[in-house]
Coordinates of C-alpha atoms in Angstrom, one line a residue:
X1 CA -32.6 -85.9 61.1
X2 CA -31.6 -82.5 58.5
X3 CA -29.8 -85.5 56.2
X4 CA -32.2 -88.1 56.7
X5 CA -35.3 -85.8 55.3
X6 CA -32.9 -84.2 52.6
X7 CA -31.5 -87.3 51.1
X8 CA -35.3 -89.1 51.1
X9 CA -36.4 -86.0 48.9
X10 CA -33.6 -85.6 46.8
X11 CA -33.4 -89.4 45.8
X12 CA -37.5 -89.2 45.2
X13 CA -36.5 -85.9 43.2
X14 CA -34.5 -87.3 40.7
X15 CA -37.0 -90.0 40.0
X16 CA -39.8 -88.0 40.6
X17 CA -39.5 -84.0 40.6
X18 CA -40.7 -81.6 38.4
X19 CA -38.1 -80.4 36.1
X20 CA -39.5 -78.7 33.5
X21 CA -41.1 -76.1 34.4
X22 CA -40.8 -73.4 32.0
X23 CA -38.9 -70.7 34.9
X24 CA -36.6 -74.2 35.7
X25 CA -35.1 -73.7 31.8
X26 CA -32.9 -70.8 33.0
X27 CA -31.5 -69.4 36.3
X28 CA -32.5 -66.1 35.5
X29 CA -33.7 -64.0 38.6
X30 CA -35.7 -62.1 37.0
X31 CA -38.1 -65.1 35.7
X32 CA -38.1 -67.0 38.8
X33 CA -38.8 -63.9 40.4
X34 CA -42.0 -63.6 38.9
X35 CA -42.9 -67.2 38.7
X36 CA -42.3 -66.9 42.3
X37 CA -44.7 -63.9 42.5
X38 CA -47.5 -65.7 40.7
X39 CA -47.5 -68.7 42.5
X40 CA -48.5 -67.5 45.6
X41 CA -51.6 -69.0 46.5
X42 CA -52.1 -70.4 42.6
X43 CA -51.8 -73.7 41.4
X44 CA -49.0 -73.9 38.4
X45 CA -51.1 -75.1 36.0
X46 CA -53.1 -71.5 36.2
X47 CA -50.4 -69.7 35.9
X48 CA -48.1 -71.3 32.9
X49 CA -50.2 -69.6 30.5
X50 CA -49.8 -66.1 32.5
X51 CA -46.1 -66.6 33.2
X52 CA -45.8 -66.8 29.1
X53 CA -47.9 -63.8 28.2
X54 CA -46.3 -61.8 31.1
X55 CA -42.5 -62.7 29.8
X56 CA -43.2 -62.5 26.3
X57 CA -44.8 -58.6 27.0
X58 CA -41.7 -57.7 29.9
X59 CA -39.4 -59.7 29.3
X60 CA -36.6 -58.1 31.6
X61 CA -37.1 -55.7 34.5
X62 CA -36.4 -52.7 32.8
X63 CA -39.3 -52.9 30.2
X64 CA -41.4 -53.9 33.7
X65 CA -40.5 -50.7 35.3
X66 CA -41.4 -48.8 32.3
X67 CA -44.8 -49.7 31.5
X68 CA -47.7 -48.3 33.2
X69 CA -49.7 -49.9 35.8
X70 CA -52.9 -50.5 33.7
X71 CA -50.7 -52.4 31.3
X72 CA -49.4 -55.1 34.0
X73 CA -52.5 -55.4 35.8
X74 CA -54.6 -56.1 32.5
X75 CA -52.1 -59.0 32.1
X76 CA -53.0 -60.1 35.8
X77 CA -56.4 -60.1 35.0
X78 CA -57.8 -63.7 36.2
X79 CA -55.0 -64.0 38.5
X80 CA -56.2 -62.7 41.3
X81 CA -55.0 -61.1 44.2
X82 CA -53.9 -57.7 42.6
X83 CA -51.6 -56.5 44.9
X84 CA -48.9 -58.8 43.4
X85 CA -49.1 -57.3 40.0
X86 CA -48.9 -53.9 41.4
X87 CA -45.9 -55.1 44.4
X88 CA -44.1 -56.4 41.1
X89 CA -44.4 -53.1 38.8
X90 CA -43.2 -51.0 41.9
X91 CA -40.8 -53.6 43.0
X92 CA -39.8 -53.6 39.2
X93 CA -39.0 -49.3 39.4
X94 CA -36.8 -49.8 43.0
X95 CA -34.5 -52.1 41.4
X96 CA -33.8 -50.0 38.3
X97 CA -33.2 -46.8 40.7
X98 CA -31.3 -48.2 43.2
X99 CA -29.8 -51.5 42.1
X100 CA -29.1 -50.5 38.7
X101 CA -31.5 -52.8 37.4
X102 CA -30.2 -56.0 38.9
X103 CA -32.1 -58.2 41.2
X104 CA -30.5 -57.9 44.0
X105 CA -28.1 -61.1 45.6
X106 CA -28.6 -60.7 49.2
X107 CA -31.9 -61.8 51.3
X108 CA -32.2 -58.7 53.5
X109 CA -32.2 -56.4 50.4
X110 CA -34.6 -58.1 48.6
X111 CA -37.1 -58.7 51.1
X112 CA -36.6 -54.6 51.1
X113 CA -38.7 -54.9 47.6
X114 CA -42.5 -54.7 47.4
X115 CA -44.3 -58.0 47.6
X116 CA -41.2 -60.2 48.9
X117 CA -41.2 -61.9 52.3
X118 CA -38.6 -63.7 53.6
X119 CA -40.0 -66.7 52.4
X120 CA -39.9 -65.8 48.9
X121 CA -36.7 -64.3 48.7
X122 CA -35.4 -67.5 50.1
X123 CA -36.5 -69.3 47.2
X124 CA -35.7 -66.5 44.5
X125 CA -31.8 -66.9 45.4
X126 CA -31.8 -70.4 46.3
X127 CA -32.9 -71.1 42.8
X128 CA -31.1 -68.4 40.6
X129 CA -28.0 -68.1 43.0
X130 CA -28.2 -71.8 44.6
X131 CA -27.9 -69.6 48.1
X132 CA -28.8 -71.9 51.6
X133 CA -31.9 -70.4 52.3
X134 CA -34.9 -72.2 54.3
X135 CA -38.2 -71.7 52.9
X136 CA -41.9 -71.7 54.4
X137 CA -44.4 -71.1 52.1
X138 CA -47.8 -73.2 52.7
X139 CA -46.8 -76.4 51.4
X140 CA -43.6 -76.7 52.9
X141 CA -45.3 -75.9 56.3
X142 CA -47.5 -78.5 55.8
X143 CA -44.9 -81.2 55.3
X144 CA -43.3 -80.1 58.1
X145 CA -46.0 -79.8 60.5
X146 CA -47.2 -83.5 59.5
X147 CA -43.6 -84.7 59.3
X148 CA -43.1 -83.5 63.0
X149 CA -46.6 -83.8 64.1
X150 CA -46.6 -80.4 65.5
X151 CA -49.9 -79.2 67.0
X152 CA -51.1 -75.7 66.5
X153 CA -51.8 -73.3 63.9
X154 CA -48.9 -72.4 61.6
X155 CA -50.0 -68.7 61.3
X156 CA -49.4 -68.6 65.1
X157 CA -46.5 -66.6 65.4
X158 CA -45.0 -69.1 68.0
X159 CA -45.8 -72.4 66.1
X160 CA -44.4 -70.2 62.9
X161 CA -41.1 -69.5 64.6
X162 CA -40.7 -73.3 65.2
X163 CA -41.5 -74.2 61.7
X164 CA -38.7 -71.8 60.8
X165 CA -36.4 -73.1 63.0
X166 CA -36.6 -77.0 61.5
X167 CA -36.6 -75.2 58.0
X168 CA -33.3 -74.4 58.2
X169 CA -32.2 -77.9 60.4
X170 CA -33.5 -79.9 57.2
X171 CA -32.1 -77.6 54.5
X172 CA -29.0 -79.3 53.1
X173 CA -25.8 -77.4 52.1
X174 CA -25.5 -78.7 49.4
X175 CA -28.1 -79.4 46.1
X176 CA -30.0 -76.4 47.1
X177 CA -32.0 -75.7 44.0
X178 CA -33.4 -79.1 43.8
X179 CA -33.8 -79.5 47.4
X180 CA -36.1 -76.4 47.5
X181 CA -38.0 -77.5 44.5
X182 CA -38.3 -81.2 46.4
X183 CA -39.9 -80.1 49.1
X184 CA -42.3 -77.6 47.2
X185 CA -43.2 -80.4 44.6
X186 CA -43.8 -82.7 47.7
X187 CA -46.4 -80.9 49.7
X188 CA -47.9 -79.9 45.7
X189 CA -48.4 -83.0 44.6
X190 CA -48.3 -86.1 47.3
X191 CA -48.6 -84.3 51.0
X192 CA -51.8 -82.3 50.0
X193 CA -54.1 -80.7 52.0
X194 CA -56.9 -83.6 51.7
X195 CA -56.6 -87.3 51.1
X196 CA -52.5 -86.9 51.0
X197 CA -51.0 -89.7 49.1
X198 CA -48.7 -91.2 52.2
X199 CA -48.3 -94.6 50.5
X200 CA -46.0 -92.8 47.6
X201 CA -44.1 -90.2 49.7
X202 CA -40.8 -90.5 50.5
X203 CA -40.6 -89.7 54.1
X204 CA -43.6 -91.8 55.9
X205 CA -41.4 -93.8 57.0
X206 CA -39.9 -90.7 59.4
X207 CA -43.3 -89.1 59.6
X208 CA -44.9 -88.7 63.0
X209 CA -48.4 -87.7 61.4
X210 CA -48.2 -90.8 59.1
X211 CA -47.1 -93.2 61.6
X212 CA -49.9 -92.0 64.2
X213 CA -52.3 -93.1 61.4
X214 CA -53.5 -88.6 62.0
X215 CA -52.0 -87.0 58.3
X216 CA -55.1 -85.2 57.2
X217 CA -55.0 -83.9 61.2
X218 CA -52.1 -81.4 60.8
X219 CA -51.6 -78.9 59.6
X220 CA -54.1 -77.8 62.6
X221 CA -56.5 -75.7 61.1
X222 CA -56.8 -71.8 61.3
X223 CA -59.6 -71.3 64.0
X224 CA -63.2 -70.9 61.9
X225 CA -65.0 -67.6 61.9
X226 CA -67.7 -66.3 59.4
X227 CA -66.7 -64.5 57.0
X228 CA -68.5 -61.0 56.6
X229 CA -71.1 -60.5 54.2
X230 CA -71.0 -57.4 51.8
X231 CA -73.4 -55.7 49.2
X232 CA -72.7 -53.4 45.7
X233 CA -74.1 -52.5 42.8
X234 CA -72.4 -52.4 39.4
X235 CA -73.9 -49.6 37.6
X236 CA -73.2 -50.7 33.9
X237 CA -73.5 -47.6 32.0
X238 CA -73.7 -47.7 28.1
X239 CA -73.7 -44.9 25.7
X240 CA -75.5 -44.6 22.5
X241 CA -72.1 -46.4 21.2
X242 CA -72.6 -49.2 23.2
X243 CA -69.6 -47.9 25.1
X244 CA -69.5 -48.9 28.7
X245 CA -68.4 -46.2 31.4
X246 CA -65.6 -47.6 33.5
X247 CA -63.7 -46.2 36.4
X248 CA -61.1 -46.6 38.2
X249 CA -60.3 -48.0 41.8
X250 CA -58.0 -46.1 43.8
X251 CA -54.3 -47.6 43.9
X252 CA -54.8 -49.4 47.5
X253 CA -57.6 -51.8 48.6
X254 CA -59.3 -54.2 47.2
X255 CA -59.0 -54.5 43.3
X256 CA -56.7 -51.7 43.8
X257 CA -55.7 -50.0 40.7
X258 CA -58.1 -51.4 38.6
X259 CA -61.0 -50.6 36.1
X260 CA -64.3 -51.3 36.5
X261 CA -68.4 -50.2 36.9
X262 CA -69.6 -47.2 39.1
X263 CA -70.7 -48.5 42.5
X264 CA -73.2 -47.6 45.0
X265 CA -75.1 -49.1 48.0
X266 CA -77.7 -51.5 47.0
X267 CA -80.5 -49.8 48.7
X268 CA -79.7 -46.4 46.8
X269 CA -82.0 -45.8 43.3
X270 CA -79.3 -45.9 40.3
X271 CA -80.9 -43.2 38.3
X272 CA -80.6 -40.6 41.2
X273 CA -77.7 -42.1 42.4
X274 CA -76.1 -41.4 38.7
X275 CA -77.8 -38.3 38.3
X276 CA -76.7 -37.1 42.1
X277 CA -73.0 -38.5 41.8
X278 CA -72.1 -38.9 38.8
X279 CA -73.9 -35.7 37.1
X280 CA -75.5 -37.6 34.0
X281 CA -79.0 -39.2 33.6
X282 CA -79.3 -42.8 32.9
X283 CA -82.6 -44.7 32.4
X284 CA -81.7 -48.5 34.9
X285 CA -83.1 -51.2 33.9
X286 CA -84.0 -54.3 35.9
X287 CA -81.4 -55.9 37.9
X288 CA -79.5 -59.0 36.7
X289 CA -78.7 -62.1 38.7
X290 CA -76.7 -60.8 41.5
X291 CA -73.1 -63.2 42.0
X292 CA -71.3 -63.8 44.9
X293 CA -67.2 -62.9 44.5
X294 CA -65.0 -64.5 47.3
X295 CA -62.4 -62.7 49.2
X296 CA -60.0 -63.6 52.0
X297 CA -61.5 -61.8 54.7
X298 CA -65.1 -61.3 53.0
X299 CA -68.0 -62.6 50.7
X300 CA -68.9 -59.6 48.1
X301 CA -72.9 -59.9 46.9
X302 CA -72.7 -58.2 43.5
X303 CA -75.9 -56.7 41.6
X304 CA -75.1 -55.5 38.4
X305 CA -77.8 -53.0 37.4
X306 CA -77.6 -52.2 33.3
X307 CA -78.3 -48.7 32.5
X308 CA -78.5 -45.9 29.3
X309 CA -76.8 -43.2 29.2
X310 CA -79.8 -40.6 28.4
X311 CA -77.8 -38.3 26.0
X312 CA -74.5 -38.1 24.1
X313 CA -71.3 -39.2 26.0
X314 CA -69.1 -37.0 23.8
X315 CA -70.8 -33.9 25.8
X316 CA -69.6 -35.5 29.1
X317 CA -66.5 -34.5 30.1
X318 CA -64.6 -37.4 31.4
X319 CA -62.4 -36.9 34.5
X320 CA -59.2 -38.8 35.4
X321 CA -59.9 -42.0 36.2
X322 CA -63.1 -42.8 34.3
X323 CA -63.4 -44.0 30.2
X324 CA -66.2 -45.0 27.7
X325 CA -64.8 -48.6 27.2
X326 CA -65.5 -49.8 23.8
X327 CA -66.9 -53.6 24.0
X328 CA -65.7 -54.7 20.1
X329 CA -62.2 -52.6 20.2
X330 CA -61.1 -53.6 23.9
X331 CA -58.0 -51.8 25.0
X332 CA -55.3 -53.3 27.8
X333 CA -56.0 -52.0 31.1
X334 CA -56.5 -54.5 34.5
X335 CA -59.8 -55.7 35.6
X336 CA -61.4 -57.9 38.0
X337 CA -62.8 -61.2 37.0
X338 CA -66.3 -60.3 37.9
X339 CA -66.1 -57.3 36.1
X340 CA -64.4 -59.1 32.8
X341 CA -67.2 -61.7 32.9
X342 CA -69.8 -58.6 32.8
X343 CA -68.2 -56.7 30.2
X344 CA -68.2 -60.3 28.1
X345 CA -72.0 -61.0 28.3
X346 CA -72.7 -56.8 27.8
X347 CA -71.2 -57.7 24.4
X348 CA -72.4 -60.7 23.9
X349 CA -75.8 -59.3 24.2
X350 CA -74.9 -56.2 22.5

């Protein structure tokens, strides 16, 4: 069946495939490493423009491991899902310290590095070394799963296991590069979650999900739970300036690493909660809109409160980790969307 499913994709590849993807130009690890990075869990067309401003910034791994941490999380800003940009900057430092600065060839070193699974170093040095590796990531286990009709949720360790094992029964030995790319731009563009597009793929034919008339029924679905609910303020703090106090998160967690407004619990006053943690007086004003910000594992209720700083900020001493952000002179430093979209309408109402 391995050269039945690998000849369907690769003759509906060459017709059909993406090719010119702007990290297919070259077979440099290095760029397919982080086109790999940024497309998990993002659709290509987000990340194209990020790929570019993030290459034409660092465009090898040395200046990577060289810059700071606020300067390659303020080019993930909008991304999403943080930890990648900071699992790339440290992954970045190990391989100039102990690989010489050269991404590594072999699959048990690299998944060593920050940020790369097995499933990702698969597809790192199939495509810049043409190595045989299988790959998994979420489209390919949905092809798989619908092509063998396999019941059970792939993040089940045991159903997981199985999908690796037909991985690497399907994975030619020859072709590798494309093959890989088939089988990603498959489950991207024709075997999609909803409404998949069996008519135009090349393997219904061989599919068990299509031929049972049940596609849309695999991949079984991860068993529902609510998600928790959870509450902040944003304090948003402006000097006489119009400068915007800003902190910064500690390295792990969410929004790890990045900048944004003094928090507290919703129920606290933000006058007394300033005065008491923060040691200045600020005169809150009423409340905006509060916005909802989706997580993985969590809904976040945001209420951004905007506040005066009673005083001059040049007789506050600012500790590590906290800086007057100037609104019409914005430096480079990582923030989270929500907290971008404030800072935008703070100045636009400036």
């Amino acid at each position: 069946m391995s050269t039945d499913i690998a000849t369907s994709l690769l003759h509906w590849f060459d017709r059909h495939g993406r090719k010119d993807l702007p990290w297919q130009t070259v077979r440099d690890p290095y760029r397919i490493w982080v086109s790999e990075i940024m497309l998990q869990q993002t659709q290509v067309a987000t990340v194209i423009p990020y790929y570019y401003r993030f290459l034409e910034r660092f465009p090898d791994i040395a200046s990577l491991a060289r810059a700071s941490q606020d300067e390659v999380l303020h080019l993930w800003t909008g991304l999403g899902y943080y930890a990648r940009g900071r699992n790339l900057h440290k992954a970045a430092q190990a391989i100039v310290s102990d690989h010489g600065g050269k991404f590594p060839a072999d699959l048990t070193t690299v998944c060593t590095l920050p940020g790369i699974g097995r499933s990702t170093g698969s597809a790192i040095l199939a495509f810049a070394y043409g190595q045989r590796h299988p790959i998994l990531d979420g489209n390919v286990k949905r092809v798989l799963t619908r092509y063998h009709a396999l019941d059970g949720w792939p993040g089940r360790r045991d159903v997981e296991l199985d999908l690796w094992r037909r991985a690497e029964q399907h994975t030619p030995t020859t072709r590798i590069q494309d093959y890989t790319q088939a089988i990603m731009d498959l489950g991207a563009t024709l075997c999609r979650r909803s409404k998949p597009q069996c008519v135009r793929c090349p393997l219904a034919a061989t599919c068990r999900a299509h031929t049972q008339g049940q596609a849309e029924a695999y991949p079984t679905r991860k068993p529902r739970k609510a998600l928790p609910q959870k509450y902040t303020s944003m304090i948003m703090i402006r000097d006489p300036r119009g400068h915007v106090l800003l902190q910064q998160r500690p390295p792990a967690g969410i929004w790890g690493g990045l900048w944004g407004f003094p928090e507290c619990a919703p129920d606290n006053d933000a006058g007394t909660w300033c005065r008491e943690t923060l040691g200045i007086a600020v005169a809150a004003e009423a409340p905006w809109p509060s916005l909802r910000h989706s997580f993985t594992h969590f809904h976040l209720h945001i209420t951004p409160i905007p506040a005066h700083l009673l005083g001059a900020s040049g007789k506050i001493m600012e500790p590590a980790g906290t800086v007057w952000y100037n609104l019409s002179l914005p430096d480079a430093r990582g923030l989270a969307a929500p907290v971008k979209n404030l800072l935008e309408q703070l100045r636009c109402n400036a």
